[in-house]
Amino acid sequence: MFGLCFSATVRSDAGLRRAAGGPMTTPGLSKSRITSFEQCPKKLWLSVRRPELRQEDPTSLIRLAMGNELGALARTLAPGGVLVEAEPDLKAALRQTAALLAGGHAGPIYEATFAHDGVLVQADIIEPTSEGQWALAEVKSTTSVRDYHSGDVATQVWVMRNAGLSIASAAVRHVDTAFVLNTPGDYRGLLVDQRLDDLEPIIKDRPAVVAGAREALTGAEPQREMGRHCRKPFPCEFQAYCGRNQPLATEWPIDLMPKTGKKIAAQWAIDGVHDLRDLPEDALESEQHRRIHRATITGNAFHDRAGVEQATASWNFPRHYLDFETIAPPIPRWLGTRPYQHVPFQFSCHTETEDGNISHTEYLSIGGDDPRRGLALGLVACLWEGDAREGAIITYNAHFERACIRHLADALPDLSEQLLEIAGRIVDLLPVTRQNFYHRDQRGSWSIKNVIAAVAPELDYAGLEVGDGQSAQYAWTEATGPTTNPDRREAIRNVLQEYCRRDTWAMVILLRRLLSAD
């Protein structure tokens, strides 16, 4: 598991309890702990009582790192403020906040710290208004206001009001996807405020929520069945623990079918039918669902070799199997990019000639500088110059690779003609596979990882240190971090290359198997 370099202070329960002024027999509460409680009381209890059971995933770690980076940038966009320091402890932060307010500080305060009824909050930014009140801005890395943000902000307003601060307004300060970085370091306009004007009913409910969270923490581990709340609004890091003893309702649930599978499952659950194998085939309207049903019952894969041959007949040799890995930060790093725009930093390309010979080309940038020109030049050399100008370029989900290349063409006008010609040769193996092949071990998914595990188990991704796109972003972020030493960076280079190479080799093997007679 990779370890991102970010600043995150871990507070002890005792320190939080002392600072918040709650009962010394009860763990202290914070904004994040109340958010956890509202998602699931058991999640709160485990995070405080059994934190060693937590299993972080790369997505949550990336979100935390990006949130910290965005919070620091937000402070620079609200200049003239003072950062409240939480050292040596949170009581010091409370004292510093109180001193700034008592002294008539006339500018923003970052991480202003308040406590009430055993709940401690640290506000991202509070800014003085002309009426002598304060405006709260909660900085989020999302691109819009989410439902859970209201409870998050309401907790802060409730605590600050009861601590004696007059709040004029509260807003979520989120990322504006229309922003384009046109001048190095100029991020004015990246963040926009959306006021929350309907908080009062939620604020009124805060005492009951706080009491419920405190009660959950003082008792035994809460009992709750797993469900949608395990994934919303955040994937819970205790899912492995909570699901350890849960028997599967069935090995082949109806809802594994794509698209309307969940709706069909809900309809048949009324009659007590949960297993896909127990459904009558005529209950399924789509041919795709019927294929999944038959393959699941018989264990025999659906394989239309003739359909594959027809769909790929125009894919001329040499065939180039192409895959990108990208980074999509909320804060644009390079000129001309937008928030969350996918910028490719790596590609792998296996080239297959008509006689079956294979060659491989790859590019990887982990220095932290703009990877686009180097990667584009690598693409042109691999797929446009000389004999490489011929042949189909095979991808798995062509929309993504085409979009990456077109963004490169927009950013690099001198290479635009070559890049657009490359984009024009791209074909897509995904719909060919979806239309002509299904093995029940795919479990309703046609992702390259699920399909290759079914047709070529020796290429399973489970043994790779980087095994998916999120992990690749996580690894790239660590590799480009200023504190990453050269040996670690080289290790990351190796695992990123192995992963991207696996993606394109998997396509080679998949197409060969799809075209084979067995």
Short mmCIF file of C-alpha atoms in Angstrom, two decimals:
data_model
loop_
_atom_site.label_atom_id
_atom_site.label_comp_id
_atom_site.label_asym_id
_atom_site.label_seq_id
_atom_site.Cartn_x
_atom_site.Cartn_y
_atom_site.Cartn_z
CA MET A 1 0.00 0.00 0.00
CA PHE A 2 1.30 3.40 -0.97
CA GLY A 3 1.59 6.19 1.57
CA LEU A 4 0.71 9.69 0.45
CA CYS A 5 2.61 12.61 1.83
CA PHE A 6 0.00 14.90 3.33
CA SER A 7 -0.49 16.78 6.54
CA ALA A 8 -3.15 15.31 8.80
CA THR A 9 -3.12 15.74 12.52
CA VAL A 10 -4.45 12.86 14.60
CA ARG A 11 -6.03 13.97 17.86
CA SER A 12 -6.34 11.72 20.87
CA ASP A 13 -9.80 11.20 22.32
CA ALA A 14 -8.62 12.59 25.64
CA GLY A 15 -7.30 15.75 23.97
CA LEU A 16 -10.47 16.26 21.98
CA ARG A 17 -12.60 15.60 25.06
CA ARG A 18 -10.64 18.07 27.18
CA ALA A 19 -10.75 20.77 24.53
CA ALA A 20 -14.46 20.31 23.77
CA GLY A 21 -15.36 20.40 27.44
CA GLY A 22 -17.49 17.29 27.35
CA PRO A 23 -17.88 14.66 30.07
CA MET A 24 -14.51 13.08 30.80
CA THR A 25 -16.07 9.61 30.61
CA THR A 26 -17.26 10.16 27.04
CA PRO A 27 -15.07 10.47 23.93
CA GLY A 28 -15.09 13.97 22.50
CA LEU A 29 -17.15 14.77 19.44
CA SER A 30 -16.09 16.66 16.34
CA LYS A 31 -17.71 17.66 13.09
CA SER A 32 -16.33 14.60 11.30
CA ARG A 33 -17.45 12.25 14.08
CA ILE A 34 -20.98 13.60 13.94
CA THR A 35 -20.94 13.14 10.15
CA SER A 36 -19.87 9.53 10.73
CA PHE A 37 -22.70 9.07 13.22
CA GLU A 38 -25.26 10.40 10.76
CA GLN A 39 -24.00 7.92 8.17
CA CYS A 40 -24.01 5.02 10.62
CA PRO A 41 -23.76 4.88 14.46
CA LYS A 42 -21.68 1.74 14.15
CA LYS A 43 -19.16 3.55 11.95
CA LEU A 44 -18.74 6.21 14.64
CA TRP A 45 -18.34 3.61 17.38
CA LEU A 46 -15.75 1.62 15.44
CA SER A 47 -13.78 4.72 14.41
CA VAL A 48 -13.38 5.68 18.08
CA ARG A 49 -13.36 2.32 19.90
CA ARG A 50 -11.78 0.02 17.29
CA PRO A 51 -9.84 2.23 14.85
CA GLU A 52 -7.37 -0.59 14.15
CA LEU A 53 -10.14 -2.32 12.15
CA ARG A 54 -10.19 0.48 9.60
CA GLN A 55 -9.18 -0.47 6.06
CA GLU A 56 -8.48 2.62 4.02
CA ASP A 57 -8.82 2.49 0.26
CA PRO A 58 -6.88 4.64 -2.23
CA THR A 59 -9.98 6.66 -3.08
CA SER A 60 -10.44 7.93 0.47
CA LEU A 61 -6.74 8.64 0.87
CA ILE A 62 -6.65 10.60 -2.37
CA ARG A 63 -9.74 12.53 -1.28
CA LEU A 64 -8.11 13.39 2.05
CA ALA A 65 -4.87 14.51 0.44
CA MET A 66 -6.66 16.60 -2.18
CA GLY A 67 -8.91 18.12 0.48
CA ASN A 68 -5.90 19.22 2.52
CA GLU A 69 -4.26 20.73 -0.55
CA LEU A 70 -7.43 22.54 -1.54
CA GLY A 71 -7.91 23.86 1.98
CA ALA A 72 -4.44 25.38 1.95
CA LEU A 73 -5.13 27.00 -1.43
CA ALA A 74 -8.48 28.36 -0.21
CA ARG A 75 -6.63 30.25 2.50
CA THR A 76 -4.45 31.99 -0.07
CA LEU A 77 -7.59 33.01 -1.96
CA ALA A 78 -8.96 34.68 1.19
CA PRO A 79 -5.86 36.74 2.03
CA GLY A 80 -5.09 38.74 5.11
CA GLY A 81 -6.10 36.08 7.56
CA VAL A 82 -4.57 34.29 10.51
CA LEU A 83 -4.20 30.53 10.76
CA VAL A 84 -5.18 29.17 14.16
CA GLU A 85 -2.52 26.70 15.26
CA ALA A 86 -3.65 23.50 16.91
CA GLU A 87 -0.35 23.01 18.71
CA PRO A 88 0.50 22.05 21.35
CA ASP A 89 -3.16 20.99 21.67
CA LEU A 90 -6.67 21.96 20.74
CA LYS A 91 -7.11 23.99 23.90
CA ALA A 92 -4.42 26.28 22.53
CA ALA A 93 -6.47 26.63 19.33
CA LEU A 94 -9.54 27.57 21.38
CA ARG A 95 -7.54 30.18 23.28
CA GLN A 96 -6.02 31.66 20.13
CA THR A 97 -9.43 31.88 18.44
CA ALA A 98 -10.94 33.58 21.47
CA ALA A 99 -8.05 36.05 21.62
CA LEU A 100 -8.40 36.96 17.93
CA LEU A 101 -12.12 37.59 18.30
CA ALA A 102 -11.74 39.52 21.55
CA GLY A 103 -8.98 41.62 20.00
CA GLY A 104 -11.20 42.67 17.10
CA HIS A 105 -9.30 40.87 14.35
CA ALA A 106 -10.59 42.41 11.11
CA GLY A 107 -9.65 39.72 8.58
CA PRO A 108 -10.36 36.09 7.85
CA ILE A 109 -9.55 33.42 10.40
CA TYR A 110 -8.55 30.00 9.18
CA GLU A 111 -9.30 26.90 11.26
CA ALA A 112 -11.07 29.00 13.90
CA THR A 113 -11.80 26.61 16.76
CA PHE A 114 -14.95 26.52 18.89
CA ALA A 115 -16.50 24.16 21.43
CA HIS A 116 -19.96 23.64 22.86
CA ASP A 117 -21.58 20.79 24.75
CA GLY A 118 -18.64 18.47 24.20
CA VAL A 119 -18.44 19.14 20.45
CA LEU A 120 -15.39 20.81 18.95
CA VAL A 121 -15.29 22.26 15.44
CA GLN A 122 -12.58 23.91 13.37
CA ALA A 123 -14.04 26.12 10.67
CA ASP A 124 -12.16 26.21 7.38
CA ILE A 125 -12.60 29.96 6.92
CA ILE A 126 -14.62 32.61 8.72
CA GLU A 127 -14.66 36.14 7.29
CA PRO A 128 -15.93 39.32 8.94
CA THR A 129 -18.93 41.12 7.42
CA SER A 130 -19.62 44.84 7.37
CA GLU A 131 -22.36 44.34 9.97
CA GLY A 132 -19.95 43.01 12.56
CA GLN A 133 -20.93 39.42 12.02
CA TRP A 134 -19.07 36.50 10.44
CA ALA A 135 -19.52 34.48 7.25
CA LEU A 136 -18.59 30.81 7.37
CA ALA A 137 -17.08 29.08 4.33
CA GLU A 138 -16.70 25.30 4.43
CA VAL A 139 -14.20 24.31 1.74
CA LYS A 140 -15.04 21.15 -0.21
CA SER A 141 -13.26 19.45 -3.09
CA THR A 142 -16.59 18.53 -4.69
CA THR A 143 -17.92 20.37 -7.74
CA SER A 144 -21.30 21.12 -6.16
CA VAL A 145 -23.09 21.03 -2.82
CA ARG A 146 -23.91 17.50 -1.65
CA ASP A 147 -26.69 16.50 0.71
CA TYR A 148 -24.35 15.65 3.59
CA HIS A 149 -22.73 19.09 3.46
CA SER A 150 -25.77 20.66 5.11
CA GLY A 151 -25.40 18.57 8.26
CA ASP A 152 -21.66 19.22 8.28
CA VAL A 153 -22.13 22.99 8.13
CA ALA A 154 -25.12 22.98 10.49
CA THR A 155 -22.99 21.36 13.20
CA GLN A 156 -20.45 24.13 12.88
CA VAL A 157 -23.02 26.93 12.95
CA TRP A 158 -24.71 25.39 16.00
CA VAL A 159 -21.43 25.17 17.92
CA MET A 160 -20.23 28.64 16.91
CA ARG A 161 -23.51 30.32 17.77
CA ASN A 162 -23.55 28.69 21.18
CA ALA A 163 -19.94 29.72 21.65
CA GLY A 164 -21.03 33.34 21.19
CA LEU A 165 -20.19 34.02 17.52
CA SER A 166 -22.77 35.81 15.38
CA ILE A 167 -23.03 34.03 12.04
CA ALA A 168 -24.44 36.07 9.14
CA SER A 169 -24.23 33.35 6.50
CA ALA A 170 -22.84 29.92 5.78
CA ALA A 171 -21.68 28.59 2.43
CA VAL A 172 -19.98 25.64 0.84
CA ARG A 173 -16.94 26.87 -1.07
CA HIS A 174 -16.55 24.25 -3.80
CA VAL A 175 -14.64 23.71 -7.03
CA ASP A 176 -15.90 25.41 -10.20
CA THR A 177 -15.33 23.06 -13.15
CA ALA A 178 -15.52 26.00 -15.59
CA PHE A 179 -12.22 27.33 -14.24
CA VAL A 180 -9.20 27.07 -16.55
CA LEU A 181 -5.66 27.67 -15.34
CA ASN A 182 -4.44 30.37 -17.74
CA THR A 183 -1.71 31.97 -15.63
CA PRO A 184 0.74 30.01 -13.48
CA GLY A 185 -0.28 30.20 -9.83
CA ASP A 186 -3.41 32.29 -10.46
CA TYR A 187 -6.31 30.30 -9.01
CA ARG A 188 -8.76 33.15 -8.59
CA GLY A 189 -12.14 31.77 -9.60
CA LEU A 190 -11.32 28.14 -8.87
CA LEU A 191 -13.62 28.14 -5.84
CA VAL A 192 -17.17 29.44 -5.73
CA ASP A 193 -19.55 29.86 -2.81
CA GLN A 194 -23.02 28.35 -2.62
CA ARG A 195 -24.93 29.69 0.33
CA LEU A 196 -26.91 27.31 2.48
CA ASP A 197 -30.06 29.20 3.40
CA ASP A 198 -32.12 26.27 4.65
CA LEU A 199 -30.02 25.22 7.63
CA GLU A 200 -32.29 26.25 10.49
CA PRO A 201 -34.29 22.98 10.76
CA ILE A 202 -31.03 21.02 10.70
CA ILE A 203 -29.42 23.29 13.29
CA LYS A 204 -32.48 22.88 15.51
CA ASP A 205 -31.95 19.11 15.37
CA ARG A 206 -28.27 19.26 16.36
CA PRO A 207 -28.76 18.75 20.12
CA ALA A 208 -30.65 15.51 19.47
CA VAL A 209 -28.02 14.34 16.98
CA VAL A 210 -25.21 15.11 19.41
CA ALA A 211 -27.04 13.28 22.20
CA GLY A 212 -27.52 10.30 19.92
CA ALA A 213 -23.84 10.24 18.95
CA ARG A 214 -22.78 10.45 22.58
CA GLU A 215 -25.16 7.66 23.53
CA ALA A 216 -23.80 5.48 20.71
CA LEU A 217 -20.26 5.93 22.00
CA THR A 218 -21.05 5.12 25.62
CA GLY A 219 -22.69 1.78 24.91
CA ALA A 220 -21.67 -1.50 23.36
CA GLU A 221 -20.94 -1.81 19.64
CA PRO A 222 -24.14 -0.83 17.79
CA GLN A 223 -25.78 -3.52 15.70
CA ARG A 224 -26.77 -2.62 12.17
CA GLU A 225 -27.17 -4.60 8.99
CA MET A 226 -25.04 -3.62 6.03
CA GLY A 227 -26.74 -1.66 3.28
CA ARG A 228 -26.61 1.42 1.12
CA HIS A 229 -25.34 3.49 4.04
CA CYS A 230 -22.07 1.53 3.86
CA ARG A 231 -21.27 3.38 0.63
CA LYS A 232 -23.07 6.71 0.95
CA PRO A 233 -22.04 9.46 1.33
CA PHE A 234 -18.60 7.81 1.69
CA PRO A 235 -17.42 4.22 1.32
CA CYS A 236 -17.08 3.04 4.92
CA GLU A 237 -13.62 1.85 5.89
CA PHE A 238 -15.11 -0.81 8.20
CA GLN A 239 -17.02 -2.78 5.56
CA ALA A 240 -14.63 -5.73 5.70
CA TYR A 241 -15.13 -6.00 9.45
CA CYS A 242 -18.90 -5.62 9.34
CA GLY A 243 -19.25 -8.13 6.54
CA ARG A 244 -16.88 -10.76 7.89
CA ASN A 245 -19.58 -13.12 9.16
CA GLN A 246 -22.40 -12.22 6.84
CA PRO A 247 -23.52 -15.21 4.81
CA LEU A 248 -24.21 -14.48 1.18
CA ALA A 249 -27.92 -14.44 0.50
CA THR A 250 -26.97 -16.25 -2.69
CA GLU A 251 -23.83 -16.73 -4.72
CA TRP A 252 -25.59 -15.40 -7.83
CA PRO A 253 -27.87 -12.53 -6.79
CA ILE A 254 -30.27 -11.12 -9.35
CA ASP A 255 -28.86 -7.62 -8.99
CA LEU A 256 -25.50 -8.58 -10.47
CA MET A 257 -27.11 -8.02 -13.87
CA PRO A 258 -26.19 -4.59 -15.30
CA LYS A 259 -28.50 -1.62 -15.76
CA THR A 260 -31.96 -2.72 -14.51
CA GLY A 261 -30.69 -5.64 -12.41
CA LYS A 262 -31.38 -3.89 -9.09
CA LYS A 263 -34.94 -3.04 -10.16
CA ILE A 264 -35.60 -6.63 -11.22
CA ALA A 265 -34.11 -7.91 -7.96
CA ALA A 266 -36.39 -5.65 -5.92
CA GLN A 267 -39.45 -6.83 -7.83
CA TRP A 268 -38.70 -10.53 -7.34
CA ALA A 269 -37.64 -10.09 -3.71
CA ILE A 270 -41.32 -9.46 -2.94
CA ASP A 271 -41.94 -13.10 -3.89
CA GLY A 272 -38.89 -14.30 -1.97
CA VAL A 273 -36.79 -14.92 -5.09
CA HIS A 274 -33.20 -13.71 -4.74
CA ASP A 275 -31.12 -16.13 -6.81
CA LEU A 276 -30.67 -15.41 -10.51
CA ARG A 277 -30.82 -19.13 -11.22
CA ASP A 278 -34.35 -19.29 -9.79
CA LEU A 279 -35.71 -16.74 -12.24
CA PRO A 280 -37.68 -18.01 -15.24
CA GLU A 281 -35.86 -16.88 -18.37
CA ASP A 282 -39.01 -15.40 -19.86
CA ALA A 283 -39.08 -12.95 -16.94
CA LEU A 284 -36.07 -11.22 -18.50
CA GLU A 285 -36.75 -8.83 -21.35
CA SER A 286 -33.25 -8.00 -22.62
CA GLU A 287 -31.16 -10.45 -24.59
CA GLN A 288 -28.12 -9.45 -22.54
CA HIS A 289 -29.86 -10.46 -19.31
CA ARG A 290 -30.96 -13.74 -20.88
CA ARG A 291 -27.35 -14.51 -21.83
CA ILE A 292 -26.19 -13.77 -18.29
CA HIS A 293 -28.98 -15.95 -16.94
CA ARG A 294 -28.12 -18.92 -19.19
CA ALA A 295 -24.37 -18.65 -18.55
CA THR A 296 -24.98 -18.47 -14.79
CA ILE A 297 -27.20 -21.56 -14.77
CA THR A 298 -25.13 -23.74 -17.10
CA GLY A 299 -21.62 -22.55 -16.30
CA ASN A 300 -21.01 -22.38 -20.06
CA ALA A 301 -19.73 -19.11 -21.45
CA PHE A 302 -21.62 -17.33 -24.20
CA HIS A 303 -19.11 -16.90 -27.04
CA ASP A 304 -20.04 -15.73 -30.54
CA ARG A 305 -16.75 -16.14 -32.38
CA ALA A 306 -18.32 -15.28 -35.74
CA GLY A 307 -19.65 -12.06 -34.28
CA VAL A 308 -16.17 -11.14 -33.04
CA GLU A 309 -14.66 -11.89 -36.44
CA GLN A 310 -17.22 -9.73 -38.19
CA ALA A 311 -16.81 -6.85 -35.73
CA THR A 312 -13.01 -6.84 -35.98
CA ALA A 313 -12.58 -7.67 -39.68
CA SER A 314 -11.59 -4.08 -40.48
CA TRP A 315 -9.04 -3.85 -37.67
CA ASN A 316 -5.96 -3.83 -39.83
CA PHE A 317 -2.50 -4.99 -38.78
CA PRO A 318 -0.26 -4.00 -37.21
CA ARG A 319 -2.70 -3.82 -34.31
CA HIS A 320 -1.72 -1.42 -31.53
CA TYR A 321 -3.23 -2.03 -28.08
CA LEU A 322 -3.23 1.29 -26.21
CA ASP A 323 -4.01 2.28 -22.61
CA PHE A 324 -3.52 5.51 -20.63
CA GLU A 325 -3.18 6.22 -16.94
CA THR A 326 -4.23 9.71 -15.89
CA ILE A 327 -4.23 12.11 -12.98
CA ALA A 328 -7.29 14.31 -12.39
CA PRO A 329 -6.57 16.76 -9.53
CA PRO A 330 -9.17 19.26 -8.31
CA ILE A 331 -6.49 21.96 -8.46
CA PRO A 332 -5.25 22.19 -12.05
CA ARG A 333 -1.49 21.77 -12.13
CA TRP A 334 -0.74 22.75 -15.73
CA LEU A 335 -1.74 25.61 -18.03
CA GLY A 336 -4.90 25.09 -20.02
CA THR A 337 -6.32 22.40 -17.74
CA ARG A 338 -9.52 22.39 -15.72
CA PRO A 339 -10.34 20.93 -12.31
CA TYR A 340 -10.61 17.15 -12.43
CA GLN A 341 -9.54 17.04 -16.07
CA HIS A 342 -7.87 13.72 -16.83
CA VAL A 343 -4.29 14.39 -17.86
CA PRO A 344 -2.40 11.32 -19.10
CA PHE A 345 0.97 10.72 -17.48
CA GLN A 346 1.53 7.18 -18.80
CA PHE A 347 0.77 4.98 -21.74
CA SER A 348 1.45 1.39 -22.69
CA CYS A 349 1.21 0.07 -26.23
CA HIS A 350 1.61 -3.52 -27.38
CA THR A 351 1.93 -3.80 -31.15
CA GLU A 352 1.00 -7.08 -32.87
CA THR A 353 1.95 -7.87 -36.45
CA GLU A 354 -0.07 -10.18 -38.67
CA ASP A 355 2.38 -13.03 -38.11
CA GLY A 356 1.84 -12.79 -34.34
CA ASN A 357 5.03 -10.97 -33.32
CA ILE A 358 4.64 -8.58 -30.40
CA SER A 359 6.58 -5.43 -29.47
CA HIS A 360 6.00 -3.04 -26.61
CA THR A 361 6.38 0.72 -26.14
CA GLU A 362 5.67 2.72 -23.02
CA TYR A 363 5.98 6.18 -21.54
CA LEU A 364 5.78 7.27 -17.92
CA SER A 365 6.28 10.70 -16.34
CA ILE A 366 6.62 10.81 -12.55
CA GLY A 367 8.77 13.92 -12.18
CA GLY A 368 5.81 16.14 -11.38
CA ASP A 369 6.25 18.46 -14.36
CA ASP A 370 3.69 18.73 -17.16
CA PRO A 371 3.64 15.26 -18.76
CA ARG A 372 1.63 16.15 -21.85
CA ARG A 373 4.32 17.06 -24.40
CA GLY A 374 6.61 14.18 -23.54
CA LEU A 375 3.72 11.72 -23.64
CA ALA A 376 2.37 13.17 -26.90
CA LEU A 377 5.78 12.90 -28.55
CA GLY A 378 5.97 9.31 -27.37
CA LEU A 379 2.55 8.61 -28.87
CA VAL A 380 3.50 10.15 -32.19
CA ALA A 381 6.70 8.11 -32.36
CA CYS A 382 4.83 4.94 -31.44
CA LEU A 383 1.68 5.33 -33.53
CA TRP A 384 2.28 7.83 -36.33
CA GLU A 385 5.85 7.76 -37.57
CA GLY A 386 6.94 5.34 -40.31
CA ASP A 387 5.17 1.98 -40.43
CA ALA A 388 3.39 2.79 -37.17
CA ARG A 389 1.11 5.09 -39.15
CA GLU A 390 -0.80 2.02 -40.25
CA GLY A 391 -3.08 -0.32 -38.37
CA ALA A 392 -5.94 -0.18 -35.89
CA ILE A 393 -5.39 1.28 -32.42
CA ILE A 394 -7.33 -0.95 -30.04
CA THR A 395 -8.57 0.38 -26.70
CA TYR A 396 -11.03 -0.80 -24.05
CA ASN A 397 -13.56 2.02 -23.70
CA ALA A 398 -12.43 4.15 -26.62
CA HIS A 399 -14.25 7.27 -25.46
CA PHE A 400 -11.70 7.77 -22.69
CA GLU A 401 -8.58 7.40 -24.84
CA ARG A 402 -10.01 9.55 -27.62
CA ALA A 403 -10.87 12.29 -25.12
CA CYS A 404 -7.33 12.20 -23.69
CA ILE A 405 -5.78 12.49 -27.14
CA ARG A 406 -8.08 15.31 -28.22
CA HIS A 407 -7.20 17.25 -25.07
CA LEU A 408 -3.54 16.74 -25.94
CA ALA A 409 -4.21 18.02 -29.47
CA ASP A 410 -5.89 21.14 -28.07
CA ALA A 411 -2.97 21.79 -25.73
CA LEU A 412 -0.23 21.11 -28.33
CA PRO A 413 -1.18 22.72 -31.65
CA ASP A 414 2.12 21.77 -33.29
CA LEU A 415 1.26 18.08 -32.74
CA SER A 416 -2.47 18.42 -33.32
CA GLU A 417 -2.55 16.93 -36.83
CA GLN A 418 -0.67 13.80 -35.81
CA LEU A 419 -2.63 13.35 -32.59
CA LEU A 420 -6.03 13.74 -34.25
CA GLU A 421 -5.03 11.24 -36.90
CA ILE A 422 -4.11 8.81 -34.12
CA ALA A 423 -7.48 9.43 -32.42
CA GLY A 424 -9.22 8.70 -35.71
CA ARG A 425 -7.74 5.20 -35.87
CA ILE A 426 -8.95 4.14 -32.43
CA VAL A 427 -11.36 1.22 -32.22
CA ASP A 428 -13.06 -0.20 -29.14
CA LEU A 429 -12.76 -3.77 -27.87
CA LEU A 430 -15.28 -3.22 -25.06
CA PRO A 431 -18.53 -3.25 -27.09
CA VAL A 432 -17.22 -6.17 -29.16
CA THR A 433 -16.67 -8.13 -25.96
CA ARG A 434 -19.98 -7.06 -24.43
CA GLN A 435 -21.91 -8.11 -27.52
CA ASN A 436 -20.17 -11.42 -28.13
CA PHE A 437 -18.89 -12.87 -24.86
CA TYR A 438 -20.02 -13.53 -21.31
CA HIS A 439 -18.67 -15.87 -18.63
CA ARG A 440 -20.54 -16.12 -15.36
CA ASP A 441 -17.35 -15.32 -13.42
CA GLN A 442 -17.62 -11.78 -14.80
CA ARG A 443 -20.58 -11.36 -12.43
CA GLY A 444 -22.35 -8.87 -14.66
CA SER A 445 -19.31 -6.71 -15.41
CA TRP A 446 -17.38 -6.28 -18.64
CA SER A 447 -14.46 -4.40 -17.10
CA ILE A 448 -11.18 -5.63 -18.55
CA LYS A 449 -10.20 -6.97 -15.13
CA ASN A 450 -13.36 -9.05 -14.74
CA VAL A 451 -13.28 -10.40 -18.28
CA ILE A 452 -9.59 -11.29 -18.28
CA ALA A 453 -9.95 -13.04 -14.91
CA ALA A 454 -12.58 -15.25 -16.56
CA VAL A 455 -10.72 -16.02 -19.82
CA ALA A 456 -7.11 -15.90 -18.63
CA PRO A 457 -6.90 -16.31 -14.83
CA GLU A 458 -3.10 -16.19 -15.01
CA LEU A 459 -3.44 -12.46 -15.78
CA ASP A 460 -5.48 -11.69 -12.66
CA TYR A 461 -4.72 -8.23 -11.26
CA ALA A 462 -5.00 -9.27 -7.61
CA GLY A 463 -1.26 -9.79 -7.20
CA LEU A 464 -0.27 -6.35 -8.49
CA GLU A 465 0.70 -3.63 -6.04
CA VAL A 466 -1.12 -1.17 -8.31
CA GLY A 467 -4.22 -2.91 -9.62
CA ASP A 468 -6.65 -0.19 -10.72
CA GLY A 469 -6.82 3.39 -11.95
CA GLN A 470 -7.40 4.89 -8.50
CA SER A 471 -4.34 3.14 -7.11
CA ALA A 472 -2.35 4.40 -10.10
CA GLN A 473 -3.37 8.00 -9.31
CA TYR A 474 -2.46 7.42 -5.69
CA ALA A 475 0.94 6.02 -6.67
CA TRP A 476 1.64 8.90 -9.06
CA THR A 477 0.77 11.42 -6.34
CA GLU A 478 3.24 9.79 -3.98
CA ALA A 479 5.93 9.53 -6.64
CA THR A 480 5.72 13.24 -7.42
CA GLY A 481 5.69 14.26 -3.77
CA PRO A 482 8.61 16.42 -2.65
CA THR A 483 9.58 14.10 0.20
CA THR A 484 9.64 10.88 -1.82
CA ASN A 485 13.20 9.56 -2.01
CA PRO A 486 14.71 8.31 -5.30
CA ASP A 487 14.59 4.63 -4.33
CA ARG A 488 10.90 4.83 -3.50
CA ARG A 489 10.20 6.78 -6.69
CA GLU A 490 11.95 4.10 -8.74
CA ALA A 491 9.91 1.38 -7.00
CA ILE A 492 6.72 3.24 -7.87
CA ARG A 493 7.89 3.58 -11.47
CA ASN A 494 8.27 -0.18 -11.70
CA VAL A 495 4.82 -1.01 -10.32
CA LEU A 496 3.10 1.61 -12.49
CA GLN A 497 4.79 0.21 -15.57
CA GLU A 498 3.80 -3.31 -14.60
CA TYR A 499 0.16 -2.31 -14.15
CA CYS A 500 -0.25 -0.34 -17.39
CA ARG A 501 1.62 -3.05 -19.31
CA ARG A 502 -0.81 -5.60 -17.88
CA ASP A 503 -3.77 -3.63 -19.21
CA THR A 504 -2.57 -3.67 -22.82
CA TRP A 505 -1.29 -7.25 -22.70
CA ALA A 506 -4.69 -8.28 -21.33
CA MET A 507 -6.30 -6.80 -24.45
CA VAL A 508 -3.93 -8.78 -26.68
CA ILE A 509 -4.81 -12.03 -24.94
CA LEU A 510 -8.53 -11.22 -24.74
CA LEU A 511 -8.87 -10.58 -28.47
CA ARG A 512 -6.90 -13.73 -29.27
CA ARG A 513 -9.22 -15.78 -27.03
CA LEU A 514 -12.32 -14.16 -28.50
CA LEU A 515 -11.12 -15.10 -31.99
CA SER A 516 -10.18 -18.64 -31.01
CA ALA A 517 -12.39 -21.64 -31.66
CA ASP A 518 -12.65 -22.82 -28.03
#
